[in-house]
XYZ file of C-alpha atoms in Angstrom:
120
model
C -119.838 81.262 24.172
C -118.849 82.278 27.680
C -114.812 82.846 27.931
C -115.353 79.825 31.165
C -116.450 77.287 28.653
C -113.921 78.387 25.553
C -110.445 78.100 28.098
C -107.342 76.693 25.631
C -103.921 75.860 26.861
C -100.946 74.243 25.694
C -97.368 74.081 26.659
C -94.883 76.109 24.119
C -91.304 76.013 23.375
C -89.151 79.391 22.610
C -85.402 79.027 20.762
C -83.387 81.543 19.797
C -81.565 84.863 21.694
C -84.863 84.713 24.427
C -82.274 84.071 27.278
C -80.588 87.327 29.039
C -82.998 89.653 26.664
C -85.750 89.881 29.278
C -88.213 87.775 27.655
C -89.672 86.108 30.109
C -90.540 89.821 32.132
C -92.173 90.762 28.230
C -93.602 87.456 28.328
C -95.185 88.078 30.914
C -96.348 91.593 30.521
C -98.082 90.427 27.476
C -99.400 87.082 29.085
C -101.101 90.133 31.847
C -102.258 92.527 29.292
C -104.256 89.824 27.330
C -105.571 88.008 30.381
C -103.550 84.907 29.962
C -102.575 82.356 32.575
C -99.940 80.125 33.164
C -96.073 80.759 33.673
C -92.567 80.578 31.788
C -89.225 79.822 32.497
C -85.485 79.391 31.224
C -84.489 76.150 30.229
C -81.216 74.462 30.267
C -80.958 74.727 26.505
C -81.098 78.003 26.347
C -84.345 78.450 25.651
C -87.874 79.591 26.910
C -90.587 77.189 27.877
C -93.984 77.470 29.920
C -97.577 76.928 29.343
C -100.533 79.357 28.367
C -104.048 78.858 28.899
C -106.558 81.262 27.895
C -109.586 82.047 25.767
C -109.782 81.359 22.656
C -109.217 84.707 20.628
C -106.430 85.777 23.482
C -104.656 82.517 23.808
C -104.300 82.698 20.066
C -102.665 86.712 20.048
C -100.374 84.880 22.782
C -99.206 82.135 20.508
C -98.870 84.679 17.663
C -96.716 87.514 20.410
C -94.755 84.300 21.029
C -93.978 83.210 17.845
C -93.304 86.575 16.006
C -92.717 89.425 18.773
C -91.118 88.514 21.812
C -89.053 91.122 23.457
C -87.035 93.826 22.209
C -83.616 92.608 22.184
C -85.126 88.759 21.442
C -84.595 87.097 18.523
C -87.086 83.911 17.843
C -85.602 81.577 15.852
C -88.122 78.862 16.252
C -91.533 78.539 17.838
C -93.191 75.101 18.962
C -96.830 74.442 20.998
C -97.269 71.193 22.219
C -100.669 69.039 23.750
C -103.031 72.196 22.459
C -106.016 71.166 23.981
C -109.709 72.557 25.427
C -109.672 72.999 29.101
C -112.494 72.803 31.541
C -110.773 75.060 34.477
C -107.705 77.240 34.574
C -104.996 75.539 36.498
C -102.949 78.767 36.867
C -104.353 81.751 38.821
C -102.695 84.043 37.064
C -99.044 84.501 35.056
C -95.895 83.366 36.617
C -92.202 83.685 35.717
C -90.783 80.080 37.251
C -87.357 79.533 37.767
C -85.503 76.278 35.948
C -86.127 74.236 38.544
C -89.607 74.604 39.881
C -91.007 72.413 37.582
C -88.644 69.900 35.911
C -91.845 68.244 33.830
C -92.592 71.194 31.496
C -89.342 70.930 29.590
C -89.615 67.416 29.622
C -93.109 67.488 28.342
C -91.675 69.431 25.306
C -88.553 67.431 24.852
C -90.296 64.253 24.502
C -90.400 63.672 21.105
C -86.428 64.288 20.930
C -83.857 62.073 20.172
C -81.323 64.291 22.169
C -81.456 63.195 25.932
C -78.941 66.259 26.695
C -82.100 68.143 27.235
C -83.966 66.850 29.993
């Protein structure tokens, strides 16, 4: 199947030492060197959130950098994806480090399902 028709994305979630240890610049060297789209950013909370979207077999080496590698100086204490889904068209030209507040929803998105409203 063509990589067009087999596009995934989802948004993730990143806790642990990931602030002030470059891991969003890792992030996205990694997100570059698999062909991955989307962006990340720091979060209030002290941790790293964002969205990937990407074929199949890369978007699933991304999950698996995010969850287990990070950067050098990172430790990743806890991993979460949210809304994985199959997408028809990438809505990210390329990889993006965002700052907090370009895009308020993302952490939002992820914090839904919390009871703690100190996160938002």
């Amino acid at each position: 199947m063509d990589d067009f028709l087999n596009i995934w994305g989802c948004f993730f979630k990143i806790e642990g030492i990931v602030q002030g240890v470059s891991f969003r610049r890792h992030t996205k060297q990694e997100a570059k060197r698999l062909g991955i789209r989307g962006y990340c950013m720091n979060s209030k909370n002290s941790s790293v959130v964002g969205e990937i979207q990407g074929p199949l077999d890369r978007y699933m080496k991304m999950k698996a950098w995010l969850t287990h590698v990070g950067s050098p100086l990172s430790r990743i204490e806890n991993a979460e994806f949210q809304n994985e889904r199959l997408i028809f068209n990438y809505t990210y030209p390329q990889f993006r480090i965002k700052s907090e507040d370009n895009d308020p929803n993302a952490e939002r998105l992820l914090n839904a399902d919390d009871s703690d409203d100190n996160m938002t």
